[in-house]
CSV table of C-alpha atoms in Angstrom, one decimal:
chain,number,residue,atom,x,y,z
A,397,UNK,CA,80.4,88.4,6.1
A,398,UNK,CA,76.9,88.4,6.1
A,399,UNK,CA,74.6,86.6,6.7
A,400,UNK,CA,76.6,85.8,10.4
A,401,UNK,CA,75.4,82.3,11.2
A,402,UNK,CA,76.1,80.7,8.1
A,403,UNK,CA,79.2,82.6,7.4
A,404,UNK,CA,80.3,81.5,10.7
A,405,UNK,CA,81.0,85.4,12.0
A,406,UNK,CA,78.6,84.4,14.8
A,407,UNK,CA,78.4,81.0,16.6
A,408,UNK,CA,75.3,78.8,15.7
A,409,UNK,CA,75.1,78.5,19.4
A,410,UNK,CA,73.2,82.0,19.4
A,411,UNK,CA,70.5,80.4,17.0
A,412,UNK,CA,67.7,79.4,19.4
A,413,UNK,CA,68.0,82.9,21.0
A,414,UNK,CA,67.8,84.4,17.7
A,415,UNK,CA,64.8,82.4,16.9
A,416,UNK,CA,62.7,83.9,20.1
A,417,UNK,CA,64.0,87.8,19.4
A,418,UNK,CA,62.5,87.0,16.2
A,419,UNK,CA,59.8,85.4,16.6
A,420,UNK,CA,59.1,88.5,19.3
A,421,UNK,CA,59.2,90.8,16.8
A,422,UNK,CA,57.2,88.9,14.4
A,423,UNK,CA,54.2,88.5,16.8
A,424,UNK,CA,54.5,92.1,17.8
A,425,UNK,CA,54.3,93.3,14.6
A,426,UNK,CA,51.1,91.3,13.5
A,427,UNK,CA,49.2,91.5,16.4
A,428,UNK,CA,49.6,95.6,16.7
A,429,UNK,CA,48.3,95.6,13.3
A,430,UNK,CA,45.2,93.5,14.1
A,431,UNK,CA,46.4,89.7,12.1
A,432,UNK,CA,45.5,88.5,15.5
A,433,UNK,CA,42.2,88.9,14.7
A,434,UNK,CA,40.0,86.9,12.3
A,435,UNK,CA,37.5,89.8,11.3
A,436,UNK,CA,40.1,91.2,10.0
A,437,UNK,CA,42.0,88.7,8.3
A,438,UNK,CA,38.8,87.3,6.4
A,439,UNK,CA,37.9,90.7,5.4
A,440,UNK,CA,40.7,90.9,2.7
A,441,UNK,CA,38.1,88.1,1.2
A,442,UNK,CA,35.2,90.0,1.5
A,443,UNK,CA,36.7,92.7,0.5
A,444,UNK,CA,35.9,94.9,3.7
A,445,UNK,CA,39.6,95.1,5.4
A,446,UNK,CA,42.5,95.2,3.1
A,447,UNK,CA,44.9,94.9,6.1
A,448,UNK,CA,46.1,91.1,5.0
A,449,UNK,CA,47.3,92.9,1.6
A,450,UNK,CA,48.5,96.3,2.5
A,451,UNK,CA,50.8,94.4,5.7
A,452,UNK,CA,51.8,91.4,3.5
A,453,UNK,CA,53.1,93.2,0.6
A,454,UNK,CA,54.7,96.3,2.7
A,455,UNK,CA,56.2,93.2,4.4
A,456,UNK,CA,57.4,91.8,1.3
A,457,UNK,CA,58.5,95.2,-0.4
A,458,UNK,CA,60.8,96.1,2.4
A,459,UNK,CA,62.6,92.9,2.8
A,460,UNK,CA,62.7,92.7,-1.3
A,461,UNK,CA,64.1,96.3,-1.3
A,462,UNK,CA,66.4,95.9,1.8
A,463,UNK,CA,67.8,92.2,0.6
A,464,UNK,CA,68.5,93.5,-2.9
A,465,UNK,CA,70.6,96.5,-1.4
A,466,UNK,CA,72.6,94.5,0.7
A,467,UNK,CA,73.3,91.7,-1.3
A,468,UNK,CA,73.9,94.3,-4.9
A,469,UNK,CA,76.7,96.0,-1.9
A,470,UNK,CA,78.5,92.5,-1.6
A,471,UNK,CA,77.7,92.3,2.0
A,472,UNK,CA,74.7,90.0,1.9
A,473,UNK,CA,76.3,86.1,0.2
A,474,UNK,CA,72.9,85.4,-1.4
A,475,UNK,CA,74.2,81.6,-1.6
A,476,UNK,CA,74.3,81.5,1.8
A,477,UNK,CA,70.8,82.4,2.5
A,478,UNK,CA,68.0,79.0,2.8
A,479,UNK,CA,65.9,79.0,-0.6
A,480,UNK,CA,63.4,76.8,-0.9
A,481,UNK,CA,63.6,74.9,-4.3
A,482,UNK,CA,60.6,74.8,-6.8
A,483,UNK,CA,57.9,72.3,-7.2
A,484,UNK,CA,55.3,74.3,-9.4
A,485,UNK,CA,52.3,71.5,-9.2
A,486,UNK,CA,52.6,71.0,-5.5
A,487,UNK,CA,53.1,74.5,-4.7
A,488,UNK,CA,50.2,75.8,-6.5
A,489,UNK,CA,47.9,72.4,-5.4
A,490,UNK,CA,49.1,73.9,-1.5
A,491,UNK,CA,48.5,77.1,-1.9
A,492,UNK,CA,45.5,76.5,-3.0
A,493,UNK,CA,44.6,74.3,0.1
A,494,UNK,CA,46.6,77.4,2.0
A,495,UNK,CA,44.0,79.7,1.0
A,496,UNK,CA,40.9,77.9,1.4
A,497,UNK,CA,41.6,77.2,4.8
A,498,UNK,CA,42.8,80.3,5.4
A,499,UNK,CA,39.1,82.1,4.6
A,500,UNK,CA,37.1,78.3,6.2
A,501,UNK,CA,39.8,78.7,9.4
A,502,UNK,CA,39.8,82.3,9.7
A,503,UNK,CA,43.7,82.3,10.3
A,504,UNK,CA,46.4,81.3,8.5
A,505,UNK,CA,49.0,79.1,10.9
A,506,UNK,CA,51.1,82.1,12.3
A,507,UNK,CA,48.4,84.5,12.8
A,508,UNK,CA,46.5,81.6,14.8
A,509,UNK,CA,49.2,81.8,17.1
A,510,UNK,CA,49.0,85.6,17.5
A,511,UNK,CA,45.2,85.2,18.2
A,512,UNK,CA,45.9,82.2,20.4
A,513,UNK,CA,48.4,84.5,22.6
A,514,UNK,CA,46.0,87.2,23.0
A,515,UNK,CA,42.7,84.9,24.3
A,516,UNK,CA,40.9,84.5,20.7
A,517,UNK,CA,39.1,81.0,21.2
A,518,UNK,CA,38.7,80.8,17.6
A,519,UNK,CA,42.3,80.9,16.9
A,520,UNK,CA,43.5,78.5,19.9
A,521,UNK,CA,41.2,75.6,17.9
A,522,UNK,CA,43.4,76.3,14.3
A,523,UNK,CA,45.7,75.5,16.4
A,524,UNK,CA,44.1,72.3,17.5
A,525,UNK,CA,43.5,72.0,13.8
A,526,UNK,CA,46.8,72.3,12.7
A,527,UNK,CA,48.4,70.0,15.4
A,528,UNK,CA,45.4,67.3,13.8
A,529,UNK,CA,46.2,68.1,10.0
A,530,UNK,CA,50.2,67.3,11.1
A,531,UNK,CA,48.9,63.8,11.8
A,532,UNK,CA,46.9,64.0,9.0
A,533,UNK,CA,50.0,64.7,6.9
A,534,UNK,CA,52.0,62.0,8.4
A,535,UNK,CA,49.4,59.5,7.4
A,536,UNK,CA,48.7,61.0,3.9
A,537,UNK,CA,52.8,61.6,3.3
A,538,UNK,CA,53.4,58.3,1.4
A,539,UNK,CA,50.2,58.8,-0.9
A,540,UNK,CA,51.3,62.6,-1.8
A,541,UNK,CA,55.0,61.8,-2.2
A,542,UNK,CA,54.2,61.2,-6.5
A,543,UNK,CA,52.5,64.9,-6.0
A,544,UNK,CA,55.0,66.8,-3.9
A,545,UNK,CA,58.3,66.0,-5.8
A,546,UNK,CA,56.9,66.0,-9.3
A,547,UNK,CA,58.5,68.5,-11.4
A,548,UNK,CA,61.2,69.7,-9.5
A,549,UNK,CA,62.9,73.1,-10.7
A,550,UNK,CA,65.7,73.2,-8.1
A,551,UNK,CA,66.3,76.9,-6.9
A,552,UNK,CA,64.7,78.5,-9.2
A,553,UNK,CA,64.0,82.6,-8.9
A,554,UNK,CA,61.2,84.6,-10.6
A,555,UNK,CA,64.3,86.2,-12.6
A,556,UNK,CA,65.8,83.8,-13.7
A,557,UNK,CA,62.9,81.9,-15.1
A,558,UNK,CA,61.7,84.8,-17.0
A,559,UNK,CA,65.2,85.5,-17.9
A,560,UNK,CA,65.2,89.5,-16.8
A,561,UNK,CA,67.3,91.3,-14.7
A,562,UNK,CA,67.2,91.0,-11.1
A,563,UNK,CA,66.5,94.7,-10.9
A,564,UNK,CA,63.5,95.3,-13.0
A,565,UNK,CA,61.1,92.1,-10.8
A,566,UNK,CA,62.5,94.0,-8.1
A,567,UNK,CA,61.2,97.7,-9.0
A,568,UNK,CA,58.1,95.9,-10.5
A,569,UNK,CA,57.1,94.2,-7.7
A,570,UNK,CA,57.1,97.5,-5.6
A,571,UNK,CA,55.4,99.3,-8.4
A,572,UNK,CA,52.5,96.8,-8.2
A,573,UNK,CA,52.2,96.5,-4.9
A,574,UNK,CA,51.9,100.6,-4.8
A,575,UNK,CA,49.4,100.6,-7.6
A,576,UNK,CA,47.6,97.9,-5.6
A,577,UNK,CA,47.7,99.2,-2.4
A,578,UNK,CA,46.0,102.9,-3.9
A,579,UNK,CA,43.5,100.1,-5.8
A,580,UNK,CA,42.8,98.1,-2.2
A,581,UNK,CA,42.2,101.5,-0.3
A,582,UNK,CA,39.4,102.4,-2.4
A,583,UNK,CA,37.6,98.4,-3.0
A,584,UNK,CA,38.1,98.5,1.1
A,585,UNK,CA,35.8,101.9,1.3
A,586,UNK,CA,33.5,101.0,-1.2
A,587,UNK,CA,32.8,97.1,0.8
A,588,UNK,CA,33.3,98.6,4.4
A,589,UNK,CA,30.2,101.0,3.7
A,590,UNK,CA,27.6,97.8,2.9
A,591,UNK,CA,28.2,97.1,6.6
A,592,UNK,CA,30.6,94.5,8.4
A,593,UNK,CA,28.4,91.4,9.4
A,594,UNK,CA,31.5,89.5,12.0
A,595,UNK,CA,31.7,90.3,15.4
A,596,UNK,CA,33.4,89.6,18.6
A,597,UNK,CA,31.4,87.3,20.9
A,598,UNK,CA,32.3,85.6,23.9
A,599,UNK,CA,30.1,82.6,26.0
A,600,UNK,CA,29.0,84.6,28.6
A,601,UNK,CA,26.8,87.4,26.7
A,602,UNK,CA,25.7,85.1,24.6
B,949,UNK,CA,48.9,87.8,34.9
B,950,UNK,CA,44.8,87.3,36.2
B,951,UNK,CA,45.0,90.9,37.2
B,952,UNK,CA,46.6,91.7,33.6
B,953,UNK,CA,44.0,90.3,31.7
B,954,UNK,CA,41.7,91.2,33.9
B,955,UNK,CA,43.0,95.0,33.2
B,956,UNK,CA,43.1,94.7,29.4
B,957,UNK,CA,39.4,92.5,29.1
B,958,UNK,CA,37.4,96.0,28.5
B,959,UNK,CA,36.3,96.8,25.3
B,960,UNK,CA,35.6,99.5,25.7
B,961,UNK,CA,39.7,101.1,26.8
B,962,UNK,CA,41.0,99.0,23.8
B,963,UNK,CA,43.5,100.6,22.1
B,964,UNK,CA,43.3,100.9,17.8
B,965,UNK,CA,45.3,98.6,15.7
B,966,UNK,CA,48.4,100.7,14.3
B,967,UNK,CA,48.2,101.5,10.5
B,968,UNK,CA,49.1,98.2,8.4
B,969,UNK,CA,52.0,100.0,6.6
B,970,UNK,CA,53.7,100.6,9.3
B,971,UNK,CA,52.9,97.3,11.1
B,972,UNK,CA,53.8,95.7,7.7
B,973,UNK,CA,57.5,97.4,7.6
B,974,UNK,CA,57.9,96.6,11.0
B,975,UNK,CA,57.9,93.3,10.0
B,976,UNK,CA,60.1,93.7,6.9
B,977,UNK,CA,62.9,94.9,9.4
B,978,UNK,CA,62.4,91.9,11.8
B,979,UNK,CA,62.1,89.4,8.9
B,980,UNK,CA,65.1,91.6,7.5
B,981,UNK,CA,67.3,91.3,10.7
B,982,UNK,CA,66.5,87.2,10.8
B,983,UNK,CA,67.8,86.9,7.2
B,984,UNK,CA,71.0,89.0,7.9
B,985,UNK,CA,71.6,86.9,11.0
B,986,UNK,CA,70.6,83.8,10.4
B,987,UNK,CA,70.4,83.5,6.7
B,988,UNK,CA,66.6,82.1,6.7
B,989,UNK,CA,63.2,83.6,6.9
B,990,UNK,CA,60.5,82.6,9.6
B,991,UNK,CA,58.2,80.3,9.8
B,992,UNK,CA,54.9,78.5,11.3
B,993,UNK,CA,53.5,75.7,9.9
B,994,UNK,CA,56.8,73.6,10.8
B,995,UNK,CA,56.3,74.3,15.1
B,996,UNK,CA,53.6,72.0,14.4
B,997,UNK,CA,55.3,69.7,12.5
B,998,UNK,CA,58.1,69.4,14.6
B,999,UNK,CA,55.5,69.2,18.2
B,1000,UNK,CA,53.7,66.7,16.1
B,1001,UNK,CA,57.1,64.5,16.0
B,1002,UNK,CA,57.8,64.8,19.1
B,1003,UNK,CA,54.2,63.5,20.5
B,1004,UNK,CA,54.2,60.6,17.9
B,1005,UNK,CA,57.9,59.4,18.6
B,1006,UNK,CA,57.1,59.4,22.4
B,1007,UNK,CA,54.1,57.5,21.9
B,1008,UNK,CA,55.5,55.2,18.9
B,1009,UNK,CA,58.8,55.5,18.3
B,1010,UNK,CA,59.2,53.0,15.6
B,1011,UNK,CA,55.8,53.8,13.2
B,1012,UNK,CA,57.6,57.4,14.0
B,1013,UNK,CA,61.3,56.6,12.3
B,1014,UNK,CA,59.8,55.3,9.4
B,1015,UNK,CA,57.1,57.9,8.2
B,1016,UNK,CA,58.2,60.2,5.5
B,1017,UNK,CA,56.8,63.4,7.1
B,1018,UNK,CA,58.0,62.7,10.6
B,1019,UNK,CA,61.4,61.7,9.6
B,1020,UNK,CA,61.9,65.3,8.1
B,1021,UNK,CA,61.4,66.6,11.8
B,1022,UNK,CA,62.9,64.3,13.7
B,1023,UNK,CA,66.1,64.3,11.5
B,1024,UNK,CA,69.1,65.2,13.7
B,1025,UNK,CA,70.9,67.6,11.2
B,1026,UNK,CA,67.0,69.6,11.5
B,1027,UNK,CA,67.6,70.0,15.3
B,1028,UNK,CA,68.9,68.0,18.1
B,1029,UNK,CA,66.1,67.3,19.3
B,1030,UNK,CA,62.8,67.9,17.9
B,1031,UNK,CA,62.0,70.6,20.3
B,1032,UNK,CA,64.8,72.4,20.1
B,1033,UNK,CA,64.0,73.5,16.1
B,1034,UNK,CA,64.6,76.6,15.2
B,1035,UNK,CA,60.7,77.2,14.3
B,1036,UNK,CA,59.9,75.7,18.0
B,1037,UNK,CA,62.0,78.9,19.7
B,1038,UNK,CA,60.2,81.5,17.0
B,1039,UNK,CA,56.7,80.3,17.7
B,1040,UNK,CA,57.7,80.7,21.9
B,1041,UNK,CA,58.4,84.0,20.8
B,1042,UNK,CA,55.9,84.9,18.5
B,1043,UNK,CA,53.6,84.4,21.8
B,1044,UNK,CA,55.6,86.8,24.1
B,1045,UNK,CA,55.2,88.9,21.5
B,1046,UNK,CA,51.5,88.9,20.5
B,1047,UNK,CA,50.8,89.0,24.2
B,1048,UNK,CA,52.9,91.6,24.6
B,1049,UNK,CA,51.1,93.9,21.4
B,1050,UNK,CA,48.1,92.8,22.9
B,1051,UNK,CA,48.4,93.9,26.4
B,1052,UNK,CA,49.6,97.3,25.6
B,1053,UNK,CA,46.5,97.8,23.2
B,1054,UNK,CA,44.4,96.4,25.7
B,1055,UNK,CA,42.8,93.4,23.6
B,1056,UNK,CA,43.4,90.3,26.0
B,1057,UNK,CA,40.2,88.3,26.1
B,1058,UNK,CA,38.8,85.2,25.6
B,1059,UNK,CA,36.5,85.9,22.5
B,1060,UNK,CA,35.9,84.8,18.8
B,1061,UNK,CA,34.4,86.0,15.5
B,1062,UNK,CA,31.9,84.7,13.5
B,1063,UNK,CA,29.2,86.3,11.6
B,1064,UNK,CA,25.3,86.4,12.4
B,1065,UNK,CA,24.2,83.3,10.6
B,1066,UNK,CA,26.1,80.3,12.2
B,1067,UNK,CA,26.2,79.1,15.5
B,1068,UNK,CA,29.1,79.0,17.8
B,1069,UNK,CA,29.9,75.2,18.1
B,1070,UNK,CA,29.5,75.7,14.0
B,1071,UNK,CA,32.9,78.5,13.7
B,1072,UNK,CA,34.1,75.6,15.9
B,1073,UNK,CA,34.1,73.1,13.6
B,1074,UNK,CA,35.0,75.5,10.9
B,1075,UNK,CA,38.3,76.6,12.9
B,1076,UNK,CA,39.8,73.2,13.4
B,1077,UNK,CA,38.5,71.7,9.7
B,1078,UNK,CA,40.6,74.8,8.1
B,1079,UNK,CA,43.5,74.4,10.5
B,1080,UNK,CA,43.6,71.1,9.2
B,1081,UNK,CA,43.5,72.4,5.8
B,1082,UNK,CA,46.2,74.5,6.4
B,1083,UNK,CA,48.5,71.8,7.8
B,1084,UNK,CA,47.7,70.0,4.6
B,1085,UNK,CA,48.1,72.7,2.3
B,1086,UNK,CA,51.5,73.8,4.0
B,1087,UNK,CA,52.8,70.5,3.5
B,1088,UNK,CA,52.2,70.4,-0.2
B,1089,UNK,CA,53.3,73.9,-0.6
B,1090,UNK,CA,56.6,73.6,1.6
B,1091,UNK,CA,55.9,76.1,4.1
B,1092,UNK,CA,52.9,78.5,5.0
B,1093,UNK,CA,51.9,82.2,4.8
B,1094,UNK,CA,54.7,82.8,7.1
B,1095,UNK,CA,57.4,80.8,5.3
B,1096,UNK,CA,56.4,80.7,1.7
B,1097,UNK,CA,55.0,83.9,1.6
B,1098,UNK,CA,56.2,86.7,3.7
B,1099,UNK,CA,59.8,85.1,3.5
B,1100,UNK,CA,60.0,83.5,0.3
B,1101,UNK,CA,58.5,86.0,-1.9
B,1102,UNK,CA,61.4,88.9,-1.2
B,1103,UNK,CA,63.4,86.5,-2.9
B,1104,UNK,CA,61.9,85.9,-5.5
B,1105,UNK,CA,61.8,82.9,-5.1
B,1106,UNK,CA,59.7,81.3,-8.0
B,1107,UNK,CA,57.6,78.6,-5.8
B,1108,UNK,CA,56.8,81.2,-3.2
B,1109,UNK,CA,55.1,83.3,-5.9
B,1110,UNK,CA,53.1,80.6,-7.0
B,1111,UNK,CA,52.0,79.7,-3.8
B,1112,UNK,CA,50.9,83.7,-3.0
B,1113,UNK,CA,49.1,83.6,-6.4
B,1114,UNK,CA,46.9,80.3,-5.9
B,1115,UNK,CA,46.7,81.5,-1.8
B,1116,UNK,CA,44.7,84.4,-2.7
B,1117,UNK,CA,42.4,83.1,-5.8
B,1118,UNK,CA,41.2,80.3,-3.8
B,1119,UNK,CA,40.9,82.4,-0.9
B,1120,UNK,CA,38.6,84.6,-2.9
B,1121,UNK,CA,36.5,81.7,-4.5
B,1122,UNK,CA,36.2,79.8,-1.1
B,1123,UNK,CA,35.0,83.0,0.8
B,1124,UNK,CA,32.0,82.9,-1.7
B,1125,UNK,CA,31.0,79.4,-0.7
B,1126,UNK,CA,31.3,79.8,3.5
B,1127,UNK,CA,29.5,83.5,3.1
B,1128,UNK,CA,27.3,82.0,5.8
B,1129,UNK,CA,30.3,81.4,8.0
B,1130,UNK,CA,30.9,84.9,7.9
B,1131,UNK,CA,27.9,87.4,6.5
C-alpha cells in the first residue's frame, strides 16, 4: 500500500506537487533551526555549535525509528522505496570532498539554498559554486568514471553487511546518537566559552 | 516583498533559532512523509545538476547528449524535461520555505559570515571554491548531505554511512587548515 506513488495508490501525476510540500517543509525546518546560517554550520567544526549534529542525527533517528515501524507493520514495501546502491571507494573519496567543502564553503548544497532564500550573500555564491562544479563535473565525468563504478556492492544495507539483525543497527544507532548528543552538549559549552570569532557583516557597515 | 524585508532586516527584533531537536524531528517527519508518499528521500546537489543540463543542452545540444554526467539528467525516464525533475520542484520549495522560517523569525537580510582575519572578497572566493567542491564531492558520492545523508542513512543504507563517516573527519581536518577563514 505504501509507499503511494510507487505502489500506484496515488497517481505519479501528484509528484511535482509532492516535491514543493516537501521541499517546504524541508527548508522550514532548517532554516528555523539556524542551517541557514554558516556560523552555525562551521561551528560543528570548531567545535562551538553542535546544531549540524544534534539536527542531523535527530533527523536521522526519527526517520530510522519511524521507517522501521512501518515497514516491521507490513505497511511500508521497503522494495519499493529508491536505495542508492554501494560504491565504497567513491563514496568515501566524495564524502570526503563533501566535507572539506563543506567547512572551505561554509554550506553544504541544501543549506546554501536555505541561506540563499533568506539574503545570506555568502550562501547565494555556493550556489554560484555549485552551478560551476556541475560543469566541472561534466567535464571531469569521463576521467572519474574508473573511480565512481569501481567496486560496486549493489544495494547493500549496514545489516546486511555486518550480518546482524535489522533491529539491533537500528536501536544502536539511536543509542549512539543519544550518547553523542549528551557528549556534543558539553564539547559545545566547553568551545562556546573561548569566544566565537565569526560574525555577520554586511557592505554597508563595513 | 521590499516592505517585508525591509520589516524583518533588524537585528535587533530577530527572533532565536528553535532548539535543533526539535527542528531536527521536524525534519524526520517531513523526510518521513516524502518516503511514505513518494518512496524516495530528498535531495540537493541534483537541482544543480539537472539546471546545469538544461543551460548546456540549450547552448550545445549535441557536446550535451553525449557527456556521461549530463546524460544522467537529461535522460527522459529522470524527468520529461530537465526542469520538471523531481529535485527541481523540492529546491522551489525549499525556498518558500526558508523564506518563509526566515520571515517569521525576522532574519531576512543581505549579510555573510566570515571571521576577523580574512577579507570579504577572500570568504568570496572561499564560498564559490567549496561550492565547487561540493558539486564535485556529490558527484563521487552519489548524492549530498541532503541525499546521502539525511535520507540515506535511516536506511541504513551502507554507502550513505560511509559517506557521513569520511563527511565529518575531513570536515574536522580541513577546519584546522582554513582556521583563518574562520577564527
Amino acid at each position: 500500500m505504501v509507499p503511494l506513488i510507487p505502489s500506484g495508490v496515488l497517481s505519479e501525476s501528484y509528484g511535482l506537487l509532492i516535491a514543493v510540500i516537501s521541499g517546504i517543509g524541508f527548508g522550514f525546518f532548517l532554516e528555523r533551526a539556524g542551517l541557514g546560517n554558516s556560523k552555525k554550520l562551521v561551528g560543528q567544526f570548531y567545535l562551538y555549535d553542535m546544531t549540524v549534529f544534534k539536527f542531523m542525527f535527530t533527523a536521522i533517528s526519527t526517520t530510522l525509528a519511524a521507517i522501521y515501524l512501518i515497514s516491521k507493520f507490513g505497511v511500508l514495501d521497503l522494495e519499493k522505496v529508491g536505495f542508492v546502491p554501494t560504491y565504497p571507494l567513491s563514496a568515501m573519496i566524495g564524502g570526503l570532498l563533501l566535507g572539506a567543502g563543506f567547512v572551505v564553503s561554509g554550506y553544504c548544497p541544501g543549506t546554501s539554498v536555505v541561506g540563499a532564500a533568506t539574503g545570506r550573500i555568502d550562501a547565494m555564491l555556493v550556489m554560484l559554486g555549485m552551478f560551476l562544479g556541475s560543469f566541472v563535473n561534466a567535464l571531469i565525468s569521463p576521467l572519474v568514471l574508473g573511480l565512481v563504478n569501481a567496486g560496486g556492492m549493489g544495494k547493500q544495507t549496514v545489516y546486511g553487511y555486518f550480518g546482524l539483525p535489522y533491529e539491533w543497527i537500528v536501536g544502536a544507532i539511536v543509542l549512539v546518537a543519544l550518547g553523542g548528543f549528551w557528549g556534543a552538549t558539553v564539547i559545545q559549552r566547553k568551545f562556546a566559552a573561548g569566544g566565537v570569532t565569526v560574525t555577520e557583516n554586511n557592505f554597508a557597515a563595513k | 516583498m521590499a516592505a517585508i524585508i525591509k520589516e524583518s532586516s533588524d537585528r535587533a527584533s530577530r527572533k532565536p533559532y528553535i532548539n535543533p531537536y526539535l527542528g531536527g524531528a521536524g525534519m524526520g517527519l517531513v523526510l518521513t512523509f516524502t518516503y511514505v508518499v513518494m518512496g524516495r528521500g530528498m535531495g540537493a546537489s541534483g537541482f544543480y545538476g539537472s539546471i546545469a543540463s538544461f543551460i548546456a543542452r540549450l547552448f550545445a545540444p549535441e557536446a550535451a547528449g553525449q557527456n556521461i554526467f549530463f546524460q544522467k539528467y537529461l535522460d527522459p525516464a529522470r524527468a520529461p524535461h530537465p526542469l520538471m525533475d523531481w529535485l527541481v520542484f523540492e529546491i522551489i520549495g525549499v525556498l518558500i520555505g526558508a523564506f518563509i522560517s526566515g520571515w517569521l523569525g525576522r532574519r531576512l537580510a543581505f549579510t555573510f559570515y566570515k571571521g576577523p582575519r580574512i577579507s570579504n572578497t577572500g570568504r568570496f572566493l572561499f564560498a564559490v571554491g567549496g561550492g565547487m567542491m561540493l558539486a564535485i564531492g556529490a558527484q563521487l558520492a552519489r548524492g549530498c548531505m541532503s541525499g546521502q545523508i539525511i535520507s540515506g542513512a535511516p536506511l541504513l543504507n551502507l554507502g550513505s554511512w560511509i559517506v557521513t563517516l569520511s563527511m565529518f573527519g575531513a570536515g574536522y581536518i580541513t577546519a584546522f587548515f582554513v582556521r583563518k577563514e574562520w577564527r
